[in-house]
CSV table of N, CA and C in Angstrom, one decimal:
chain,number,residue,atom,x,y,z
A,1,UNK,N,0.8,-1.2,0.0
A,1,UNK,CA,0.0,0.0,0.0
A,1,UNK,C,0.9,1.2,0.0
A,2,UNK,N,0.5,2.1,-0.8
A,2,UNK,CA,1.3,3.8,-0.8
A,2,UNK,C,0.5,4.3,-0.2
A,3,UNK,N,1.7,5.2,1.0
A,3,UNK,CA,1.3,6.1,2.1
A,3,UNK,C,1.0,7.3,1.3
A,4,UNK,N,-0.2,7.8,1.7
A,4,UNK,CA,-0.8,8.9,1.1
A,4,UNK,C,0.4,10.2,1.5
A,5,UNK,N,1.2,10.4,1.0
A,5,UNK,CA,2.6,11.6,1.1
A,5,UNK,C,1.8,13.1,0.9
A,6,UNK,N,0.4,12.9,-0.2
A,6,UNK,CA,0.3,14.4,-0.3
A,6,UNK,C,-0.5,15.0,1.6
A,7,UNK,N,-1.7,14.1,1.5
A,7,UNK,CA,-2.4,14.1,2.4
A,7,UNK,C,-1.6,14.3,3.3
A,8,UNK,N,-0.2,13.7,4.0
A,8,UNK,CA,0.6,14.0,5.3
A,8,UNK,C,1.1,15.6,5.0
A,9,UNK,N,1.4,15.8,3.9
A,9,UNK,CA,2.0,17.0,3.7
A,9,UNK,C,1.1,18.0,3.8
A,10,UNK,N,-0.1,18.2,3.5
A,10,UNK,CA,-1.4,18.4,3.7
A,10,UNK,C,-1.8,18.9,5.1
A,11,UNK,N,-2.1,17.7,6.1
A,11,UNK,CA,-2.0,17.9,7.6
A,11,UNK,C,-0.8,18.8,7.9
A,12,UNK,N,0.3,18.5,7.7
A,12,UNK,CA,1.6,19.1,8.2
A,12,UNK,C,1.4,20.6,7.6
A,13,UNK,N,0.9,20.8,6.6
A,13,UNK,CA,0.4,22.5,6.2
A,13,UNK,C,-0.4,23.3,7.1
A,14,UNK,N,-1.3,22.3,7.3
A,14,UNK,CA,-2.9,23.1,8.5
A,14,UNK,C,-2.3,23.1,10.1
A,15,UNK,N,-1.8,22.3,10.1
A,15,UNK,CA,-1.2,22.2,11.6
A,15,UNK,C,-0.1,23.2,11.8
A,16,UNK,N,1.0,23.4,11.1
A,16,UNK,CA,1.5,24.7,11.1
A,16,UNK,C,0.6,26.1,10.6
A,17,UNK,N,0.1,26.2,10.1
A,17,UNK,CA,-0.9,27.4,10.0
A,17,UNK,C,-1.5,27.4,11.3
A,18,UNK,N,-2.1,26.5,12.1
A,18,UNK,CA,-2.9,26.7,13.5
A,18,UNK,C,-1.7,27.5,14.3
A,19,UNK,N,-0.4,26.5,14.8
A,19,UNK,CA,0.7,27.1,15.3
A,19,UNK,C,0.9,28.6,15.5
A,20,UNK,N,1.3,28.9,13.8
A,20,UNK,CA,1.5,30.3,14.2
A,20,UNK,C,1.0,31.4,13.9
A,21,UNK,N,-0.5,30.6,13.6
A,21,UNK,CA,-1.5,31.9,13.9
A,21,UNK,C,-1.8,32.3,15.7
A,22,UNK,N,-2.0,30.8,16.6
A,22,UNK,CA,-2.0,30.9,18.0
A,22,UNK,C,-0.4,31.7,18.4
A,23,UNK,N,0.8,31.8,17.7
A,23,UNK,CA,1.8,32.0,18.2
A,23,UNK,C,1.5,33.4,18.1
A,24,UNK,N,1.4,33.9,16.6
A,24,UNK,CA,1.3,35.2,16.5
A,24,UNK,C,-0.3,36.2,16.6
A,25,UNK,N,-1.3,35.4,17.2
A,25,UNK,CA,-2.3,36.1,17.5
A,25,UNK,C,-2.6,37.4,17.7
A,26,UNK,N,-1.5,38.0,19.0
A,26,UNK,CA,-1.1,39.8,19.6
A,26,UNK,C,-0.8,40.0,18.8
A,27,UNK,N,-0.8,39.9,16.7
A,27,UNK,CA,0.1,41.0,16.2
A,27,UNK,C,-1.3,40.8,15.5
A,28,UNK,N,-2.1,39.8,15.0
A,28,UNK,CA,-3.1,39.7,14.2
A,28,UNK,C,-2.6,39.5,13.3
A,29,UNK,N,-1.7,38.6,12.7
A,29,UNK,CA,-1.2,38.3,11.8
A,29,UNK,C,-1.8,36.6,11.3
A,30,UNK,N,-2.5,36.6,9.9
A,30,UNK,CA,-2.9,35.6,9.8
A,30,UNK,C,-2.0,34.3,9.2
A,31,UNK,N,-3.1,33.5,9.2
A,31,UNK,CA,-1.7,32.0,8.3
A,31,UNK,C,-1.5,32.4,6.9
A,32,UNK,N,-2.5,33.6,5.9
A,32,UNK,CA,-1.5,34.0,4.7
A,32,UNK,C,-0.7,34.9,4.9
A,33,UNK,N,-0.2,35.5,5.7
A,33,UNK,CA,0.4,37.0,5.8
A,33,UNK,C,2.3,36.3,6.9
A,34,UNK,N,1.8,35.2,7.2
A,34,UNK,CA,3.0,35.1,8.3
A,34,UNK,C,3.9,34.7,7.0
A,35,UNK,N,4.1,34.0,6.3
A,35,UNK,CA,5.2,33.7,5.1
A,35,UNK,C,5.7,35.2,4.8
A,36,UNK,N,5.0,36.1,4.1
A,36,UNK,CA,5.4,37.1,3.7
A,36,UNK,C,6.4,37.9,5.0
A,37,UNK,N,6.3,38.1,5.6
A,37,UNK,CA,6.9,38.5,7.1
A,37,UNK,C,8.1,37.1,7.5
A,38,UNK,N,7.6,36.5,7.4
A,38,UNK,CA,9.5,35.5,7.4
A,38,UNK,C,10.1,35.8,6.5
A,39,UNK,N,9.6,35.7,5.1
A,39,UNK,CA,10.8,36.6,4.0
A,39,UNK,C,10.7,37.8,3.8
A,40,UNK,N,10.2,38.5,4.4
A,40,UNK,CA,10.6,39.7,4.6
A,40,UNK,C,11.9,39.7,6.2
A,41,UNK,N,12.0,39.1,7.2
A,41,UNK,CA,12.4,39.2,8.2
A,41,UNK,C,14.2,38.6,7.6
A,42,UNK,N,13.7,37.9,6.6
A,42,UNK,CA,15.2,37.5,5.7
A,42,UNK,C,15.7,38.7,5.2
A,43,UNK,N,15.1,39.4,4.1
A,43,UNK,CA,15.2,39.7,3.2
A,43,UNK,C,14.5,41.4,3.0
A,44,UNK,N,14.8,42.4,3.5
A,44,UNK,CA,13.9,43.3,3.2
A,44,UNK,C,13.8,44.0,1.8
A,45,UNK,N,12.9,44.9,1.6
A,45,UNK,CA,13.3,45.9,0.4
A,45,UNK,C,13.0,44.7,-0.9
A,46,UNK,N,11.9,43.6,-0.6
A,46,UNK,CA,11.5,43.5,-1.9
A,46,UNK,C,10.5,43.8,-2.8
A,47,UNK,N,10.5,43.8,-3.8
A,47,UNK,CA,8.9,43.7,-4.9
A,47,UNK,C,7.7,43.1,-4.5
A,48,UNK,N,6.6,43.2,-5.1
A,48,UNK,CA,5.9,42.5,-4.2
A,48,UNK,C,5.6,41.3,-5.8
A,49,UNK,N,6.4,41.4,-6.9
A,49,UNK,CA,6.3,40.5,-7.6
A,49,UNK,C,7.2,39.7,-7.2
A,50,UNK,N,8.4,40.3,-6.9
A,50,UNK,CA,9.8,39.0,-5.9
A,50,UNK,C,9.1,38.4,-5.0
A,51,UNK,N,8.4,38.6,-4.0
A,51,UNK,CA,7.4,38.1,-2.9
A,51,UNK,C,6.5,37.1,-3.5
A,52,UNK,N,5.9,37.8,-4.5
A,52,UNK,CA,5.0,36.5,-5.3
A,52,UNK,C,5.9,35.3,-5.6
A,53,UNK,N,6.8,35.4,-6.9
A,53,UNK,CA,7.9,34.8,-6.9
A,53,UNK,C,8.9,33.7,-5.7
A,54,UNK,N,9.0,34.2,-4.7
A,54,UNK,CA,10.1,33.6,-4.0
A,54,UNK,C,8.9,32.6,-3.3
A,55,UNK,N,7.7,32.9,-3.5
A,55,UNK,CA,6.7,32.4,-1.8
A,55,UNK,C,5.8,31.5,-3.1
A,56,UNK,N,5.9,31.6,-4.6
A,56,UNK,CA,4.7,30.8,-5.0
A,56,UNK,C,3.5,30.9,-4.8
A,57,UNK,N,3.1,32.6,-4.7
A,57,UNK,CA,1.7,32.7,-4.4
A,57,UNK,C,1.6,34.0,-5.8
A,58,UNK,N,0.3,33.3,-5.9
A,58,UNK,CA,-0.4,34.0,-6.9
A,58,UNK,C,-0.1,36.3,-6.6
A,59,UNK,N,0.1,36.6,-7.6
A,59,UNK,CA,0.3,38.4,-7.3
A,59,UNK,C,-0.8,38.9,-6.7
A,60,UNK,N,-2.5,38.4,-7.5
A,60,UNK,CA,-3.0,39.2,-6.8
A,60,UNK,C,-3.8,39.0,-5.2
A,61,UNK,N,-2.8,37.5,-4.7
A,61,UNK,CA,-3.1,37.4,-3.8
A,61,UNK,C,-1.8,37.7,-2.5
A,62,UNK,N,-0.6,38.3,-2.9
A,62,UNK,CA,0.3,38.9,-3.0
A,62,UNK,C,-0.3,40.4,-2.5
A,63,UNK,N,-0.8,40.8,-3.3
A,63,UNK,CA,-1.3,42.5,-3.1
A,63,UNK,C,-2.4,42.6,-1.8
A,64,UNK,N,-3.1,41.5,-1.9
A,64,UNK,CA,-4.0,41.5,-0.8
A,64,UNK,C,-3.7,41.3,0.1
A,65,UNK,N,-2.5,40.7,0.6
A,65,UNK,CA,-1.3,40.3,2.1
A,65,UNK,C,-1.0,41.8,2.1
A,66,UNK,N,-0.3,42.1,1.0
A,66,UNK,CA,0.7,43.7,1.5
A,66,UNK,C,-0.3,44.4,2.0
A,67,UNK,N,-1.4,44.5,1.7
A,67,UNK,CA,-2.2,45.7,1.9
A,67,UNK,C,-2.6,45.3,3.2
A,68,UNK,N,-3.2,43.9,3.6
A,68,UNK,CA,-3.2,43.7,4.8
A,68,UNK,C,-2.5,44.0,5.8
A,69,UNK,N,-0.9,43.8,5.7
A,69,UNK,CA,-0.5,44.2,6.7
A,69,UNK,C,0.4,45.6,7.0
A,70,UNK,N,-0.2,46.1,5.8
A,70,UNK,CA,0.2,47.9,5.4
A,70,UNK,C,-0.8,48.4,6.5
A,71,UNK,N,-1.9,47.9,6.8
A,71,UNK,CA,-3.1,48.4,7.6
A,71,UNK,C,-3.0,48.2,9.0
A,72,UNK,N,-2.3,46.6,9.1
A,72,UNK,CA,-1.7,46.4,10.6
A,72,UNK,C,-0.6,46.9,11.1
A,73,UNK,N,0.7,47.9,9.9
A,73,UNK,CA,1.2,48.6,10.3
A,73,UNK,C,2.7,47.8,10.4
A,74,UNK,N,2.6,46.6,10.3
A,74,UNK,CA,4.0,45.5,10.0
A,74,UNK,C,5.0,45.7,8.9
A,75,UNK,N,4.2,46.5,7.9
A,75,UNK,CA,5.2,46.9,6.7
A,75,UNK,C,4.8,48.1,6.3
A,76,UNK,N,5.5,48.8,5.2
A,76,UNK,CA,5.2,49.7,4.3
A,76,UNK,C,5.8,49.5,3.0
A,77,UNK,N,4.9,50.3,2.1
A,77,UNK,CA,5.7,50.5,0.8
A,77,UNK,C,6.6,51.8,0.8
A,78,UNK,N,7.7,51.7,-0.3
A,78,UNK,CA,8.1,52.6,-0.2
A,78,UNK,C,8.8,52.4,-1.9
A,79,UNK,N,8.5,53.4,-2.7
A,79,UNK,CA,8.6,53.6,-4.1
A,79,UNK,C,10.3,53.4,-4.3
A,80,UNK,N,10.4,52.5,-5.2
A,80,UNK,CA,11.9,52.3,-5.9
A,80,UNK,C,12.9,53.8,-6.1
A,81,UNK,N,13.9,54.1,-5.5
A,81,UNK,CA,14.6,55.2,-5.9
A,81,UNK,C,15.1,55.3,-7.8
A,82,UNK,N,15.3,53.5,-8.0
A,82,UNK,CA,15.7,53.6,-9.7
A,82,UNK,C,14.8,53.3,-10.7
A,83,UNK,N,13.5,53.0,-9.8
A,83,UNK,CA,12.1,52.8,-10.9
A,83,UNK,C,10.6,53.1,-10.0
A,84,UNK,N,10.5,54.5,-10.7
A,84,UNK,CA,9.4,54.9,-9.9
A,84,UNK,C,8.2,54.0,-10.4
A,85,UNK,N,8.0,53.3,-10.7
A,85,UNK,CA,6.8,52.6,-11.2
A,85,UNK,C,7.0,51.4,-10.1
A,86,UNK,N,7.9,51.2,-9.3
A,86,UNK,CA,8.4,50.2,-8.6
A,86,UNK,C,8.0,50.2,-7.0
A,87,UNK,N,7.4,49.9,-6.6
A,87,UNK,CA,7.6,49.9,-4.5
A,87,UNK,C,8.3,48.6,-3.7
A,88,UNK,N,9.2,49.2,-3.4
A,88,UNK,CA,9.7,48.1,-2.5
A,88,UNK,C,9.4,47.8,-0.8
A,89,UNK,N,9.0,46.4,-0.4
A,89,UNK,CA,8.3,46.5,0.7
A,89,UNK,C,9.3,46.1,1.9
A,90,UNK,N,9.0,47.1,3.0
A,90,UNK,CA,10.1,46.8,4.2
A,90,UNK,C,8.9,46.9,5.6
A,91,UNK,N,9.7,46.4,6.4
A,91,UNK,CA,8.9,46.1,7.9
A,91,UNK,C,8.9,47.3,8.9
A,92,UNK,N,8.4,47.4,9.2
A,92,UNK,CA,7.7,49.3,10.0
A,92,UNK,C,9.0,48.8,11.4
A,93,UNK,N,8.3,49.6,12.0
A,93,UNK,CA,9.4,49.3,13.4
A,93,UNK,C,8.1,48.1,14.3
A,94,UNK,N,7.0,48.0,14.2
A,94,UNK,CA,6.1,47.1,14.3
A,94,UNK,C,6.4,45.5,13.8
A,95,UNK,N,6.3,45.8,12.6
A,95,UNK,CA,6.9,44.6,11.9
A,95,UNK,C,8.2,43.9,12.5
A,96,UNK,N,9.4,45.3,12.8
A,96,UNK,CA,10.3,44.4,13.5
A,96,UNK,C,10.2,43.8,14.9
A,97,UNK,N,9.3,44.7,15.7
A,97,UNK,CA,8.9,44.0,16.7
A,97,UNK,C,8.6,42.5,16.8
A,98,UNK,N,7.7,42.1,15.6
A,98,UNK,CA,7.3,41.3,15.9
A,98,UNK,C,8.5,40.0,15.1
A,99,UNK,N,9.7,40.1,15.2
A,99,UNK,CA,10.6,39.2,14.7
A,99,UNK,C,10.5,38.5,16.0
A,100,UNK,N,10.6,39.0,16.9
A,100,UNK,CA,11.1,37.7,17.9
A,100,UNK,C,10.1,36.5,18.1
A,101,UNK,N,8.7,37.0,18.5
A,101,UNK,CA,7.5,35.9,19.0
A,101,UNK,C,8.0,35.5,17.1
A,102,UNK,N,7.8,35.6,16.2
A,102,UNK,CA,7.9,34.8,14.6
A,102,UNK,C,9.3,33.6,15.2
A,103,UNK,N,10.4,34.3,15.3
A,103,UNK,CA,11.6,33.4,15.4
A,103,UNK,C,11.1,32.0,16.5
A,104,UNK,N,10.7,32.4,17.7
A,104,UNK,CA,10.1,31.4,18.6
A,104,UNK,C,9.4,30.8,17.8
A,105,UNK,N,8.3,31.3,17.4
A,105,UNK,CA,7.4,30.2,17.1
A,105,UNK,C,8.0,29.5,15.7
A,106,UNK,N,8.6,29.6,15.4
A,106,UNK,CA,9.7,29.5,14.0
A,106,UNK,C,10.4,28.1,14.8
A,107,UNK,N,10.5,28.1,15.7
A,107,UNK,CA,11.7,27.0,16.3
A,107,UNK,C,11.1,26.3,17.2
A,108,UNK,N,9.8,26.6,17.9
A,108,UNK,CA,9.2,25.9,18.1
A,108,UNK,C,8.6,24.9,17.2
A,109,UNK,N,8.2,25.2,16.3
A,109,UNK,CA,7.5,24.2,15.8
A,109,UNK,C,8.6,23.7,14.6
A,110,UNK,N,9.5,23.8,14.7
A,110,UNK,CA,11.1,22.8,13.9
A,110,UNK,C,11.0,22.0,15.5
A,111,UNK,N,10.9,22.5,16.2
A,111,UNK,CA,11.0,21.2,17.6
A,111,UNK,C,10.4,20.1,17.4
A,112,UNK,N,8.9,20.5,17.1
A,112,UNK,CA,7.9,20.0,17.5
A,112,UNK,C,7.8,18.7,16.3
A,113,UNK,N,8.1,19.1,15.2
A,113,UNK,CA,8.5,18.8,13.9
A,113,UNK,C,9.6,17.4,13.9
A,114,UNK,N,10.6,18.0,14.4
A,114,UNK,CA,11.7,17.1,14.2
A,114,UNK,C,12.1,16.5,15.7
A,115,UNK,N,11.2,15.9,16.7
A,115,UNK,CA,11.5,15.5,17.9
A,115,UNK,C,11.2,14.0,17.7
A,116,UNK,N,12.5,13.1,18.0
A,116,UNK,CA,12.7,11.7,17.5
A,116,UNK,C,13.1,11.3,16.3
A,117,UNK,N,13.7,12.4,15.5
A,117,UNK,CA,14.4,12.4,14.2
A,117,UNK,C,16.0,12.6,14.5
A,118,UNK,N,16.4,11.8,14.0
A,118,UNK,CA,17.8,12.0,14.1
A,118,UNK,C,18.3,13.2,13.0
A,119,UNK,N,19.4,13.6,13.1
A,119,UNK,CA,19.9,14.6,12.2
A,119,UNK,C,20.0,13.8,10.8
A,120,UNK,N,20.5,12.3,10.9
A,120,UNK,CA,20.8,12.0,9.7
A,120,UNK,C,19.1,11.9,8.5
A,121,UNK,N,18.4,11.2,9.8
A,121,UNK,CA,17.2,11.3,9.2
A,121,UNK,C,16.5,12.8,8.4
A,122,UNK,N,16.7,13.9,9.2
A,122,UNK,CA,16.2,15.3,9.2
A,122,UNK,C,17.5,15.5,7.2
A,123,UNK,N,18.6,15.0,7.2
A,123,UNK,CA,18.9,15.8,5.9
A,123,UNK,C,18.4,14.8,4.8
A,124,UNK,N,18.2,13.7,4.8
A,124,UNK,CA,17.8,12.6,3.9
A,124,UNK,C,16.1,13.4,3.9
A,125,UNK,N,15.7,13.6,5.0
A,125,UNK,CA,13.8,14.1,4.9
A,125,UNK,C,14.3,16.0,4.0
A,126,UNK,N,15.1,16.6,4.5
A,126,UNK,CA,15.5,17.6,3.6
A,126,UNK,C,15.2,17.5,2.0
A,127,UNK,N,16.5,16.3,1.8
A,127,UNK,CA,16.9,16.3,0.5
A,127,UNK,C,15.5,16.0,0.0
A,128,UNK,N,14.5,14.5,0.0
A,128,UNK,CA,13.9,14.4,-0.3
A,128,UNK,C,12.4,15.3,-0.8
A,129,UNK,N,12.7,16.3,-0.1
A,129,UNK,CA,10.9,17.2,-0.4
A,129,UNK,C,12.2,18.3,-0.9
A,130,UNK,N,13.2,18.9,-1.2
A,130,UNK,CA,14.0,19.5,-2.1
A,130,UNK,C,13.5,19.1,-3.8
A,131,UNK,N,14.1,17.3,-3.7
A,131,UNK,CA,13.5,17.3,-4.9
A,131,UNK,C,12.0,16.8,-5.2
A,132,UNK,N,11.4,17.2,-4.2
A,132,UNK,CA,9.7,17.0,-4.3
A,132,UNK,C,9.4,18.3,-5.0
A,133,UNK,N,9.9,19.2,-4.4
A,133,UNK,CA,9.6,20.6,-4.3
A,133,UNK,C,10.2,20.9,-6.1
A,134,UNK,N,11.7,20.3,-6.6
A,134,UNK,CA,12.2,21.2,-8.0
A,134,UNK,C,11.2,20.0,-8.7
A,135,UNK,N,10.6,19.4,-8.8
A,135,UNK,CA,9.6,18.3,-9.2
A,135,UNK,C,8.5,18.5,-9.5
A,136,UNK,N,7.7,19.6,-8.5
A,136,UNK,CA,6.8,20.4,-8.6
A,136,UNK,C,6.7,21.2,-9.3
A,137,UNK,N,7.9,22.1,-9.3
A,137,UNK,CA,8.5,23.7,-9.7
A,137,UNK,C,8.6,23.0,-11.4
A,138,UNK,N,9.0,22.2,-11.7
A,138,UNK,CA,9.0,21.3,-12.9
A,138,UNK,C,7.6,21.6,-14.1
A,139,UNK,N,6.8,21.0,-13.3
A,139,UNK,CA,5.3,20.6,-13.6
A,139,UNK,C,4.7,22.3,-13.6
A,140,UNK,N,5.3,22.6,-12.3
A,140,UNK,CA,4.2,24.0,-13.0
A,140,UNK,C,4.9,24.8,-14.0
Protein backbone atom coordinates (compact mmCIF):
# COMPACT_ATOMS: atom_id res chain seq x y z
CA UNK A 1 0.00 0.00 0.00
CA UNK A 2 1.34 3.81 -0.80
CA UNK A 3 1.30 6.06 2.08
CA UNK A 4 -0.79 8.94 1.07
CA UNK A 5 2.63 11.60 1.10
CA UNK A 6 0.29 14.37 -0.33
CA UNK A 7 -2.36 14.07 2.45
CA UNK A 8 0.63 13.99 5.28
CA UNK A 9 2.01 17.02 3.67
CA UNK A 10 -1.39 18.40 3.70
CA UNK A 11 -1.99 17.92 7.64
CA UNK A 12 1.60 19.06 8.23
CA UNK A 13 0.40 22.49 6.20
CA UNK A 14 -2.86 23.06 8.53
CA UNK A 15 -1.22 22.20 11.64
CA UNK A 16 1.48 24.73 11.12
CA UNK A 17 -0.91 27.42 9.98
CA UNK A 18 -2.88 26.67 13.51
CA UNK A 19 0.66 27.05 15.28
CA UNK A 20 1.47 30.29 14.18
CA UNK A 21 -1.54 31.85 13.88
CA UNK A 22 -1.99 30.92 17.98
CA UNK A 23 1.82 32.00 18.18
CA UNK A 24 1.28 35.18 16.49
CA UNK A 25 -2.26 36.13 17.51
CA UNK A 26 -1.15 39.82 19.61
CA UNK A 27 0.11 41.01 16.17
CA UNK A 28 -3.14 39.71 14.25
CA UNK A 29 -1.22 38.30 11.83
CA UNK A 30 -2.86 35.56 9.76
CA UNK A 31 -1.68 32.03 8.34
CA UNK A 32 -1.53 33.99 4.75
CA UNK A 33 0.38 37.03 5.84
CA UNK A 34 3.02 35.11 8.27
CA UNK A 35 5.23 33.68 5.12
CA UNK A 36 5.37 37.13 3.73
CA UNK A 37 6.90 38.48 7.06
CA UNK A 38 9.48 35.48 7.43
CA UNK A 39 10.82 36.57 4.04
CA UNK A 40 10.55 39.75 4.56
CA UNK A 41 12.38 39.21 8.22
CA UNK A 42 15.22 37.48 5.74
CA UNK A 43 15.19 39.69 3.16
CA UNK A 44 13.93 43.34 3.21
CA UNK A 45 13.33 45.88 0.42
CA UNK A 46 11.55 43.53 -1.85
CA UNK A 47 8.88 43.69 -4.88
CA UNK A 48 5.87 42.51 -4.24
CA UNK A 49 6.34 40.48 -7.61
CA UNK A 50 9.82 38.98 -5.86
CA UNK A 51 7.41 38.09 -2.94
CA UNK A 52 5.01 36.46 -5.31
CA UNK A 53 7.91 34.77 -6.93
CA UNK A 54 10.15 33.56 -3.96
CA UNK A 55 6.67 32.40 -1.85
CA UNK A 56 4.68 30.76 -5.05
CA UNK A 57 1.65 32.68 -4.45
CA UNK A 58 -0.40 33.96 -6.90
CA UNK A 59 0.26 38.45 -7.29
CA UNK A 60 -3.04 39.17 -6.83
CA UNK A 61 -3.15 37.38 -3.81
CA UNK A 62 0.28 38.91 -3.02
CA UNK A 63 -1.31 42.46 -3.09
CA UNK A 64 -3.99 41.47 -0.78
CA UNK A 65 -1.33 40.28 2.11
CA UNK A 66 0.68 43.68 1.49
CA UNK A 67 -2.17 45.67 1.89
CA UNK A 68 -3.22 43.73 4.83
CA UNK A 69 -0.54 44.22 6.68
CA UNK A 70 0.17 47.88 5.43
CA UNK A 71 -3.09 48.37 7.62
CA UNK A 72 -1.71 46.37 10.58
CA UNK A 73 1.20 48.63 10.30
CA UNK A 74 4.05 45.45 9.98
CA UNK A 75 5.21 46.92 6.71
CA UNK A 76 5.15 49.65 4.35
CA UNK A 77 5.67 50.47 0.84
CA UNK A 78 8.07 52.64 -0.19
CA UNK A 79 8.63 53.64 -4.08
CA UNK A 80 11.88 52.35 -5.87
CA UNK A 81 14.65 55.25 -5.89
CA UNK A 82 15.66 53.60 -9.73
CA UNK A 83 12.07 52.79 -10.95
CA UNK A 84 9.38 54.94 -9.89
CA UNK A 85 6.83 52.61 -11.21
CA UNK A 86 8.41 50.20 -8.65
CA UNK A 87 7.55 49.89 -4.51
CA UNK A 88 9.73 48.13 -2.52
CA UNK A 89 8.35 46.53 0.74
CA UNK A 90 10.11 46.81 4.23
CA UNK A 91 8.94 46.09 7.87
CA UNK A 92 7.75 49.34 10.02
CA UNK A 93 9.40 49.30 13.42
CA UNK A 94 6.15 47.07 14.31
CA UNK A 95 6.93 44.61 11.90
CA UNK A 96 10.31 44.37 13.54
CA UNK A 97 8.89 44.04 16.66
CA UNK A 98 7.29 41.35 15.86
CA UNK A 99 10.56 39.21 14.73
CA UNK A 100 11.11 37.74 17.90
CA UNK A 101 7.51 35.87 18.97
CA UNK A 102 7.93 34.78 14.59
CA UNK A 103 11.55 33.38 15.40
CA UNK A 104 10.06 31.42 18.56
CA UNK A 105 7.36 30.23 17.13
CA UNK A 106 9.70 29.45 13.99
CA UNK A 107 11.71 27.01 16.35
CA UNK A 108 9.23 25.95 18.13
CA UNK A 109 7.52 24.20 15.84
CA UNK A 110 11.12 22.79 13.89
CA UNK A 111 11.04 21.15 17.58
CA UNK A 112 7.88 20.04 17.50
CA UNK A 113 8.54 18.78 13.89
CA UNK A 114 11.67 17.15 14.24
CA UNK A 115 11.50 15.55 17.92
CA UNK A 116 12.67 11.72 17.46
CA UNK A 117 14.36 12.44 14.16
CA UNK A 118 17.82 12.00 14.14
CA UNK A 119 19.91 14.59 12.25
CA UNK A 120 20.82 11.96 9.72
CA UNK A 121 17.15 11.35 9.16
CA UNK A 122 16.16 15.34 9.20
CA UNK A 123 18.90 15.76 5.94
CA UNK A 124 17.77 12.56 3.92
CA UNK A 125 13.85 14.14 4.93
CA UNK A 126 15.52 17.64 3.57
CA UNK A 127 16.86 16.27 0.52
CA UNK A 128 13.89 14.37 -0.35
CA UNK A 129 10.88 17.17 -0.42
CA UNK A 130 13.96 19.50 -2.10
CA UNK A 131 13.49 17.28 -4.95
CA UNK A 132 9.69 17.02 -4.26
CA UNK A 133 9.56 20.61 -4.30
CA UNK A 134 12.16 21.21 -7.95
CA UNK A 135 9.56 18.27 -9.20
CA UNK A 136 6.79 20.39 -8.57
CA UNK A 137 8.50 23.74 -9.71
CA UNK A 138 9.04 21.27 -12.94
CA UNK A 139 5.27 20.61 -13.59
CA UNK A 140 4.21 24.03 -12.98
Amino acid sequence: MTRPIGRLISILHRRAQSHYTRALKEFGISSAEYPVLFLLQRREGLTQDEIAADLSIDKSAVTRIIQSLCEKQLITRRQDDADRRCNRIWLTERGHAAADPIQKAKKEWRAILLDQISEEEQDILADLLERMAANAEKWR
